Short mmCIF file of C-alpha atoms in Angstrom, two decimals:
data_model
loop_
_atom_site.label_atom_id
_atom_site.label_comp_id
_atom_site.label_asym_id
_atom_site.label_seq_id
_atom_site.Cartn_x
_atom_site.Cartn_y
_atom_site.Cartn_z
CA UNK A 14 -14.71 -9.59 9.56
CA UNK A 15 -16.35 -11.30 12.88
CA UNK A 16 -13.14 -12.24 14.98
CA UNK A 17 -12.93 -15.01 17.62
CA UNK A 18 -9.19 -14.05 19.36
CA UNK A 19 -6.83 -16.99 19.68
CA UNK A 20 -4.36 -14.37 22.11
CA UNK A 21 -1.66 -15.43 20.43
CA UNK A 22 0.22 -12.18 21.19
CA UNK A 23 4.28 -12.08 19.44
CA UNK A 24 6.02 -14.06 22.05
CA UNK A 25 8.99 -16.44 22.35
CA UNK A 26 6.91 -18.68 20.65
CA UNK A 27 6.32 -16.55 18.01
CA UNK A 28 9.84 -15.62 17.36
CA UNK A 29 11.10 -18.87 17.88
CA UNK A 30 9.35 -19.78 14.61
CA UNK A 31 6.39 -21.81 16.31
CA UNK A 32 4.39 -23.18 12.94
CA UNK A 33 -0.07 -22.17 13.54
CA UNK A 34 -2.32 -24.20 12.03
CA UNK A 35 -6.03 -23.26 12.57
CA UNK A 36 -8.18 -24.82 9.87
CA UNK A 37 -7.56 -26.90 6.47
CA UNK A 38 -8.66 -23.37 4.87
CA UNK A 39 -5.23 -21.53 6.32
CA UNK A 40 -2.12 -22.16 7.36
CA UNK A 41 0.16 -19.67 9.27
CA UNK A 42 3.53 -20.11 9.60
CA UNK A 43 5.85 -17.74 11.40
CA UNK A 44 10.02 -17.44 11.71
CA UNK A 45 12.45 -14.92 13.16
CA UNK A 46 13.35 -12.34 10.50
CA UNK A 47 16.25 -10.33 12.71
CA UNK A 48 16.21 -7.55 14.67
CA UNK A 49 16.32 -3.97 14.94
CA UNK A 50 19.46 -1.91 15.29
CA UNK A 51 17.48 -1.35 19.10
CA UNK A 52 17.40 -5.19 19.72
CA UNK A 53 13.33 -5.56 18.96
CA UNK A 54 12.73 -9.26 17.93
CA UNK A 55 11.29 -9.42 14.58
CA UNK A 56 9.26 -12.26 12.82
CA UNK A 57 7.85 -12.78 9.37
CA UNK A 58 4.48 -14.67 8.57
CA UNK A 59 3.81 -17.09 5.95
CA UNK A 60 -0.03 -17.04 4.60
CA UNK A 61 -0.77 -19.90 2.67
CA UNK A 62 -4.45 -20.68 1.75
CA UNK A 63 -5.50 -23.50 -1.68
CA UNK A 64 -6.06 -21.62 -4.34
CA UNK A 65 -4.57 -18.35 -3.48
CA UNK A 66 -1.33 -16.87 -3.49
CA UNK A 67 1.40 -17.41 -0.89
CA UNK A 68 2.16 -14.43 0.93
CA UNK A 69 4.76 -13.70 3.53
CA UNK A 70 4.25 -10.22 5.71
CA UNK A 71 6.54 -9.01 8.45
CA UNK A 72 5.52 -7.40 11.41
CA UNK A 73 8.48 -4.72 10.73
CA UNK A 74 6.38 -1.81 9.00
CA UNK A 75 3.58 -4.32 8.37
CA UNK A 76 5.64 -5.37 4.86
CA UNK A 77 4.20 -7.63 2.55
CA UNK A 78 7.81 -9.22 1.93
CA UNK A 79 6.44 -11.60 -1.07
CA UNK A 80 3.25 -12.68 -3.34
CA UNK A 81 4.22 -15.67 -4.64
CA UNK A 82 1.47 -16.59 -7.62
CA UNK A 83 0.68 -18.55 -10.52
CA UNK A 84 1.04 -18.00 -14.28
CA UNK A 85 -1.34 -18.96 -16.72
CA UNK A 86 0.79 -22.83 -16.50
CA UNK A 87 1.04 -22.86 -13.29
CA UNK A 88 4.71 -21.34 -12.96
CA UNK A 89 5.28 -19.52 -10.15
CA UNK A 90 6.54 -16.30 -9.13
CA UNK A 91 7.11 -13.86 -6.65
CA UNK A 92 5.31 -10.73 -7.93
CA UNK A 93 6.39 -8.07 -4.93
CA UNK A 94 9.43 -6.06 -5.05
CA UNK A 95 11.38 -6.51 -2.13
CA UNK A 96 14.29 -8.06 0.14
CA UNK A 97 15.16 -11.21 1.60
CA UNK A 98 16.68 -9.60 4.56
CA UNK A 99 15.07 -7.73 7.14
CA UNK A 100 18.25 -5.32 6.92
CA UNK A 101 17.11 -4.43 3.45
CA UNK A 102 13.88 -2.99 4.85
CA UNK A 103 16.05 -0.98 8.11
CA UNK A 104 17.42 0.70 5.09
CA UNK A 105 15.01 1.02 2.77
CA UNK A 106 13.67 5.01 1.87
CA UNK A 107 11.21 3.58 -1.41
CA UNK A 108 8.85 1.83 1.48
CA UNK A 109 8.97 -1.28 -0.38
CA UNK A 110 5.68 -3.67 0.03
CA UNK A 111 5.37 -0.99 3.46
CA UNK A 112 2.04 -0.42 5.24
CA UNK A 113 1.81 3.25 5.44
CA UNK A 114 0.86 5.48 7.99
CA UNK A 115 -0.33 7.80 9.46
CA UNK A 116 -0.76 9.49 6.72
CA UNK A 117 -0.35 7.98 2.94
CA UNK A 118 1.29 10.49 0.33
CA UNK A 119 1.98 13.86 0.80
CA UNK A 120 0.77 16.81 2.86
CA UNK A 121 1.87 20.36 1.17
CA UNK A 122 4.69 21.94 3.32
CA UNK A 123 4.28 19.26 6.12
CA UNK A 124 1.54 21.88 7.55
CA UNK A 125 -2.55 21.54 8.05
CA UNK A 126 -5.26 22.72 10.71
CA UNK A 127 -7.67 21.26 12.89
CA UNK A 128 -10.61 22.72 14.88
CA UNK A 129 -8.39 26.63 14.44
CA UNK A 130 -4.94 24.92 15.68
CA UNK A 131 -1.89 24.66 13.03
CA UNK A 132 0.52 21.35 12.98
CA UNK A 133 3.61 21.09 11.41
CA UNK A 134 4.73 17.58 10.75
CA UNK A 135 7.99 16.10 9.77
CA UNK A 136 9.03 17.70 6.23
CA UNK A 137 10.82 14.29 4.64
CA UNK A 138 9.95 15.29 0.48
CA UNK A 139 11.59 18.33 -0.04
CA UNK A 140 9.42 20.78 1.49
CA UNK A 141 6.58 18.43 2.01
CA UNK A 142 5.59 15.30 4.08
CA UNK A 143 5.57 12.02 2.43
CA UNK A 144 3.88 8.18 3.86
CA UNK A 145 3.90 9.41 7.52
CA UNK A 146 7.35 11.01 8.15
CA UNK A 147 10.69 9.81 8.33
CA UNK A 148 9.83 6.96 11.03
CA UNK A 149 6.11 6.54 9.89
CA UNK A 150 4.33 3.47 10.59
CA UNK A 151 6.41 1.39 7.68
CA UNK A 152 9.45 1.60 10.40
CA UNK A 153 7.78 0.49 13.66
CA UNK A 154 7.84 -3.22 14.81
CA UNK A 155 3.95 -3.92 15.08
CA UNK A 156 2.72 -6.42 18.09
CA UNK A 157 1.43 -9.30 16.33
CA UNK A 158 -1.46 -12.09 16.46
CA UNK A 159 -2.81 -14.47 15.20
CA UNK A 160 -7.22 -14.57 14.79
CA UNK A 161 -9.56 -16.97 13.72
CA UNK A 162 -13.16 -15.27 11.97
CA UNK A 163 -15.99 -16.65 9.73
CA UNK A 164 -13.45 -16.89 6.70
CA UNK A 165 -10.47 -18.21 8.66
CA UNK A 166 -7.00 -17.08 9.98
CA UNK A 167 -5.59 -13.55 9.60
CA UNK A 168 -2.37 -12.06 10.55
CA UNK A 169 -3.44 -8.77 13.21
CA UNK A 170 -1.46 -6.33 13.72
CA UNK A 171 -1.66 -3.44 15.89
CA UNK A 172 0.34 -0.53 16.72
CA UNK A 173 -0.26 2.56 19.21
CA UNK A 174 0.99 5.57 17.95
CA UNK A 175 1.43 8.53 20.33
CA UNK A 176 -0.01 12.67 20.67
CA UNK A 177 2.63 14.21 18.71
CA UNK A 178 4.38 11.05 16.62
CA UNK A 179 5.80 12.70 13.43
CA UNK A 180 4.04 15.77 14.78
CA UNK A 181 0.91 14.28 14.25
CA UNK A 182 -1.97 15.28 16.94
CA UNK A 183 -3.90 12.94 19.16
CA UNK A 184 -3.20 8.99 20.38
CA UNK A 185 -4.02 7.00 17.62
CA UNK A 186 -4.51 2.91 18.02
CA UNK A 187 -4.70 1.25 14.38
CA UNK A 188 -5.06 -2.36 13.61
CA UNK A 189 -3.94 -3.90 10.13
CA UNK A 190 -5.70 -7.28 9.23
CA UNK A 191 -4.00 -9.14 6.71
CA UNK A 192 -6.46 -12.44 5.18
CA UNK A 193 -6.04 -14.37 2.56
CA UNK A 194 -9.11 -15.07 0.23
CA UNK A 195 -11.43 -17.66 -1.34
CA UNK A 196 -11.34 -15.55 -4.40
CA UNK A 197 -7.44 -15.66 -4.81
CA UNK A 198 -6.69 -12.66 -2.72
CA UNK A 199 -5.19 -11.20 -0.24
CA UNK A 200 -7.45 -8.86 1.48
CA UNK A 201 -6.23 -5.74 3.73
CA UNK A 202 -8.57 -4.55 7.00
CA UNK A 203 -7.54 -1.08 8.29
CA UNK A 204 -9.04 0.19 11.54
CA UNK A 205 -7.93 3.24 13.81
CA UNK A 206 -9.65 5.23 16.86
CA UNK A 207 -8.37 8.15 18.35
CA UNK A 208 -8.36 10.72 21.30
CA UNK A 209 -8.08 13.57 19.50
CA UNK A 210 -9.00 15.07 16.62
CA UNK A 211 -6.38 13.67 14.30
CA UNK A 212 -6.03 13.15 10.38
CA UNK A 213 -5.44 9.39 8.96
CA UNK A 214 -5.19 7.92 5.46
CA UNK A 215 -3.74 4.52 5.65
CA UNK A 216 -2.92 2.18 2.44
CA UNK A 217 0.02 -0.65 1.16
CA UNK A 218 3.44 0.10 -0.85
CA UNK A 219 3.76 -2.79 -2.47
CA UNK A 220 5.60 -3.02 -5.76
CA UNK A 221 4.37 -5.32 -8.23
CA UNK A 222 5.72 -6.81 -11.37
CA UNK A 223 3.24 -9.63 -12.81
CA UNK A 224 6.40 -11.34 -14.73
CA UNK A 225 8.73 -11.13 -11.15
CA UNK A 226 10.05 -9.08 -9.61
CA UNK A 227 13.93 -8.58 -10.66
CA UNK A 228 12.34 -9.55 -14.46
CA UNK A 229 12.49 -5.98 -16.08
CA UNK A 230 10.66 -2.96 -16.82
CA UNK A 231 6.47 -3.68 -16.52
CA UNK A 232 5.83 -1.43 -19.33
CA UNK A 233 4.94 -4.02 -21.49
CA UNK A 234 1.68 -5.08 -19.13
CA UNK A 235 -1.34 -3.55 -19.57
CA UNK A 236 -3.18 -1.58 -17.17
CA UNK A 237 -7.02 -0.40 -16.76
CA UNK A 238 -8.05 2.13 -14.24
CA UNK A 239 -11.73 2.62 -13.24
CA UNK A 240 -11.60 6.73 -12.94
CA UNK A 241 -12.56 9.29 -15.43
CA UNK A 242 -10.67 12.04 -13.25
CA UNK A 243 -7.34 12.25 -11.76
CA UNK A 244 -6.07 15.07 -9.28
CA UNK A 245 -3.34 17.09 -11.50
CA UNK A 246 -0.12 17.96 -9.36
CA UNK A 247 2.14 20.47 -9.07
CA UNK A 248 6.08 20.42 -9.21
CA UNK A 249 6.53 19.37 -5.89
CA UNK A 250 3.62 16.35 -6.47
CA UNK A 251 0.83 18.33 -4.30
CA UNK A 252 -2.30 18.63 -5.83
CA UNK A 253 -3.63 21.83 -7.21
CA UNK A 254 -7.09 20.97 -5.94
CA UNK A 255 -8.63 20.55 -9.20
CA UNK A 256 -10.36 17.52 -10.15
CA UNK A 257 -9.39 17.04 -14.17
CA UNK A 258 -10.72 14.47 -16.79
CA UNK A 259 -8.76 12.05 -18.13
CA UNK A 260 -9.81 12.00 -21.35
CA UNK A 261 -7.22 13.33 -24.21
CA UNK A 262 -4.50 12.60 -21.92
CA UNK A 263 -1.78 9.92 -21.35
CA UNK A 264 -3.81 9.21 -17.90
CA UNK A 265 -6.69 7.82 -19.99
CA UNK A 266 -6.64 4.44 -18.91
CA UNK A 267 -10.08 3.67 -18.78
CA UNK A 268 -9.37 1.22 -21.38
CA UNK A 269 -6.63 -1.17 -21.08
CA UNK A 270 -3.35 0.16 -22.19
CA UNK A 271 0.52 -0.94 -21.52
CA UNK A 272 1.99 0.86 -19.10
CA UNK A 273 4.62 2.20 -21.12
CA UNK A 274 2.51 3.39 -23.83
CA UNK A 275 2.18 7.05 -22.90
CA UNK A 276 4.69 6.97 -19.95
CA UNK A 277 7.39 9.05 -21.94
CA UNK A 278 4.61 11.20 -23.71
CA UNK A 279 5.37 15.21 -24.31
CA UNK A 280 2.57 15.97 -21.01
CA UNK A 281 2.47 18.33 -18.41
CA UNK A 282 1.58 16.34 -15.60
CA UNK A 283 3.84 13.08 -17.38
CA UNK A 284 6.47 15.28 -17.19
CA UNK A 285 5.86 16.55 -13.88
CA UNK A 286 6.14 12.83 -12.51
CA UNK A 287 8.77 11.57 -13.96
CA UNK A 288 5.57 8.91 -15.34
CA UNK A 289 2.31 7.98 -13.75
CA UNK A 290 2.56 8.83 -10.22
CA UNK A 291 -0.49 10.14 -9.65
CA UNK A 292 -4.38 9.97 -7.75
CA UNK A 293 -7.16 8.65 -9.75
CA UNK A 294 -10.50 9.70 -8.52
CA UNK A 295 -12.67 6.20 -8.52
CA UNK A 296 -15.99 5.47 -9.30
CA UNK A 297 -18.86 3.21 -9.09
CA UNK A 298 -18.39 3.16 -5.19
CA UNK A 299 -20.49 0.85 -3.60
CA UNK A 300 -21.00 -0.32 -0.21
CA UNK A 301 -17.93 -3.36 -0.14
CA UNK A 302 -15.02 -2.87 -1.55
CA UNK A 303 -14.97 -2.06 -5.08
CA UNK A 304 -13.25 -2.97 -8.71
CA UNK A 305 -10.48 0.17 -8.88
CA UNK A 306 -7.64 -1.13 -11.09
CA UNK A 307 -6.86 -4.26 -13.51
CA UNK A 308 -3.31 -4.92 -14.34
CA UNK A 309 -2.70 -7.85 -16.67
CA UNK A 310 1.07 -9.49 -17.93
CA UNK A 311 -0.06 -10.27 -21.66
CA UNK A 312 3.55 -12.64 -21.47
CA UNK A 313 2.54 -14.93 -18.52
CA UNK A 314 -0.90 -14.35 -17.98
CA UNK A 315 -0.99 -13.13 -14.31
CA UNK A 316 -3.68 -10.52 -13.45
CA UNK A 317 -3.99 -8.20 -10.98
CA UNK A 318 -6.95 -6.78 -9.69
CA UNK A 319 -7.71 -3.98 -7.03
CA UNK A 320 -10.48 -3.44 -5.07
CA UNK A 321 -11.27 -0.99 -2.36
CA UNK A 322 -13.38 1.09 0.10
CA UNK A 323 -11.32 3.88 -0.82
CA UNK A 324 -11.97 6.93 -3.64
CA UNK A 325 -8.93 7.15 -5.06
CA UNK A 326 -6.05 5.25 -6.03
CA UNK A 327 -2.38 6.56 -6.38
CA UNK A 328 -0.93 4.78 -9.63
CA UNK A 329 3.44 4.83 -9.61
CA UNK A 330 5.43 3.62 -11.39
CA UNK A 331 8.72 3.19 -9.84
CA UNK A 332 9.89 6.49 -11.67
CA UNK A 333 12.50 7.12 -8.88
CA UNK A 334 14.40 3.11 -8.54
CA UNK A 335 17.30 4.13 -10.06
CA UNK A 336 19.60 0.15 -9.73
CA UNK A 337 20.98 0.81 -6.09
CA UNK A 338 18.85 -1.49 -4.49
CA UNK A 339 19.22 -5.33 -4.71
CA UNK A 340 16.02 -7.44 -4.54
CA UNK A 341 15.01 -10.95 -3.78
CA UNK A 342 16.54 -12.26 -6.61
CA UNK A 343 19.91 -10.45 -6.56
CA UNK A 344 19.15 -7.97 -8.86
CA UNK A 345 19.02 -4.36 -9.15
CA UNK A 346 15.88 -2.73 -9.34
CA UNK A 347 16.29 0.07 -12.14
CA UNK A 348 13.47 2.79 -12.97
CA UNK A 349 10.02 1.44 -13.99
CA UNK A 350 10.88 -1.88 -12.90
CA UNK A 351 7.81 -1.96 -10.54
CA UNK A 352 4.15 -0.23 -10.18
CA UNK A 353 2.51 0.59 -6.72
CA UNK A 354 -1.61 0.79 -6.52
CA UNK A 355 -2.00 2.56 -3.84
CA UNK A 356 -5.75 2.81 -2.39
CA UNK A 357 -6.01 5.59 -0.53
CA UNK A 358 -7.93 9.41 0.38
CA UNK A 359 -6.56 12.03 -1.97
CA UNK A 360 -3.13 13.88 -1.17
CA UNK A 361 -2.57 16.29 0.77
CA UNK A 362 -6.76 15.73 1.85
CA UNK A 363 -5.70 17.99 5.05
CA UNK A 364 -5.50 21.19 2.92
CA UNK A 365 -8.35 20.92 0.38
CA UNK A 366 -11.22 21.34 2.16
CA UNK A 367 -12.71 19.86 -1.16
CA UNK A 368 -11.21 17.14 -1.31
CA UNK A 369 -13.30 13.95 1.01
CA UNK A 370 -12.61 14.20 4.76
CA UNK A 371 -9.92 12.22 6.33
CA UNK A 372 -10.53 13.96 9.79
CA UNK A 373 -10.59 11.20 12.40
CA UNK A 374 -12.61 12.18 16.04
CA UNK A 375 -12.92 10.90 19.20
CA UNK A 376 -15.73 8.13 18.99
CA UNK A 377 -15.30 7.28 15.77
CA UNK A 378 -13.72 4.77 14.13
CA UNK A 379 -11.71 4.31 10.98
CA UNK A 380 -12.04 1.71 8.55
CA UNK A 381 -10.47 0.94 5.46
CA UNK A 382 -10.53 -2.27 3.03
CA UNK A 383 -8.44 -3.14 0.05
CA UNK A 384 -7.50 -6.67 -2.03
CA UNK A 385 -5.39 -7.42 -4.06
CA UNK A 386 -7.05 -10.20 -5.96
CA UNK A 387 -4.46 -12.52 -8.49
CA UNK A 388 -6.18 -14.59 -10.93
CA UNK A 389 -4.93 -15.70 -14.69
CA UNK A 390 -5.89 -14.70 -18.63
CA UNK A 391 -5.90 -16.95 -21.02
#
């Protein structure tokens, strides 16, 4: 997206809960959301655009806090998992509605090389690394801005991560730019450059639940998945390299299907995951981001659709709430209550040499796009 900078850097202003309005297309609105136990200011961004949904994002771990959308009436609802405190979030280990980073999913044994030199990264899974470490990008308090491009107004955020963060090699600068859409979505703009050869795989944690979040279970809506291949796992959730077909399995969703059709079936790799909470290899890549997922609420009508730059999406769901955390709505989030489409490189991309490249150099720059587009069945 073309950008013309209003430097409207996070200031007193900002924090102060200063109200932006650029166009008649967008309005940005902006409040204090607390502060870190190290006394960082914190503020959370309202996104609110005709026609699309209303979305608030904090610049604490570049959360999308809510996604507040339409039913087939017109009811609304807030369709992300999440808190209404930014103390929730301090506290959070599920990286609830979190941008992730540097590196999405897991990395086998926290352990890869580069150019003939081994790294060893912060093991936070067991015996692997998981979404960037245990103070990955989801737990850093981004600088903030506000920019004005061809569409309209976007929330920019940018964060400098440095040589050795998480154990990670090489300076790495990314920018997240958060829009919201003429086609009902909100649209996700990853960028990152780096002085040394470094690895990156960036994506969003958001939970959704098309009836609400704090509703129930989502089994009941249906989902469709644009991949005839998924990459199988192992028992600690690294993948064995192989690239298998879905079809004959319970990860056949090339059709649509309710989520909790086959989530319980007698399956290796269901069993393995406690559920779906796995990568599915995309395709019909084009050149702009592209249709990867299609997640529909038969009971109010909401739809979800996914499309990215990326080859694969992670599908999860929620197999590991378990009712200790309280959401939005003052209730418990218990397993399966929520389902994360996660566009991203493969897992653990680092060690399969097979897998596509998420090697990041000097001079180059990476670039990542993903929307989540909400529209309504009949």
């Amino acid at each position: 997206m073309p950008k013309a900078r209003g430097p409207l850097a996070l200031s007193a202003a900002l924090v102060l809960g200063v109200s932006v309005t650029l166009s008649a297309a967008t309005r940005i609105e902006n409040q204090p959301f607390g502060q870190t136990a190290e006394g960082k200011p914190v503020a959370i961004f309202t996104l609110s655009r005709e026609g699309a949904p209303t979305v608030r994002i904090t610049n604490y771990g570049g959360i999308v806090v809510s996604i507040v959308a339409p039913d087939r009436t017109g009811k609304m609802a807030d369709v992300a998992l999440g808190f209404s405190k930014l103390d929730g979030y301090l506290a959070d280990a599920s990286f609830q509605g979190a941008l992730v980073g540097r590196y999405g999913n897991r990395i086998a044994k926290g352990q890869f090389a580069l150019d003939g030199k081994s790294y060893t990264l912060v093991r936070n899974n067991g015996e692997n690394h998981l979404h960037g470490g245990t103070k990955g990008f989801n737990k850093k308090v981004w600088d903030a801005s506000v920019v004005k491009g061809a569409s309209g107004e976007s929330l920019e955020l940018t964060y400098t991560s440095a040589d050795g963060e998480e154990g990670y090699p090489g300076t790495l600068k990314a920018t997240v730019l958060y829009s919201l859409t003429a086609e009902r979505g909100l649209e996700i703009r990853y960028s990152a450059t780096t002085d040394k050869t470094t690895v990156v795989n960036l994506t969003n944690h958001t939970y959704f639940n098309l009836a609400g979040e704090g509703s129930g279970d989502v089994l009941a809506q249906e989902i469709q998945m644009e991949a005839d291949q998924f990459t199988p796992v192992d028992k600690t959730l690294i993948p064995t390299g192989e690239l298998r077909n879905v079809k004959g399995t319970p990860l056949d969703l090339t059709k649509p299907v309710a989520i909790g059709a086959h989530i319980d079936d007698a399956d290796e790799q269901i069993g393995v995951g406690s559920g779906y909470d796995h990568n599915f290899v995309l395709r019909g890549r084009s050149e702009g981001p592209w249709l990867g997922a299609r997640v529909v609420d038969p009971k109010s009508g909401r739809v979800l659709e996914v499309l990215t730059t990326e080859p694969g999406i992670q599908f999860y769901t929620g197999n590991f709430l378990d009712g200790s955390l309280i959401g939005k709505a003052g209730k418990p989030y218990a397993k399966r209550n929520g389902f994360c489409l996660e566009a991203q490189h493969f897992p653990d991309s680092p060690n399969k040499p097979s897998f596509p490249s998420v090697v990041l150099k000097p001079g180059a720059t990476y670039r990542q796009t993903t929307v989540y587009r909400f529209t309504t069945a009949p």
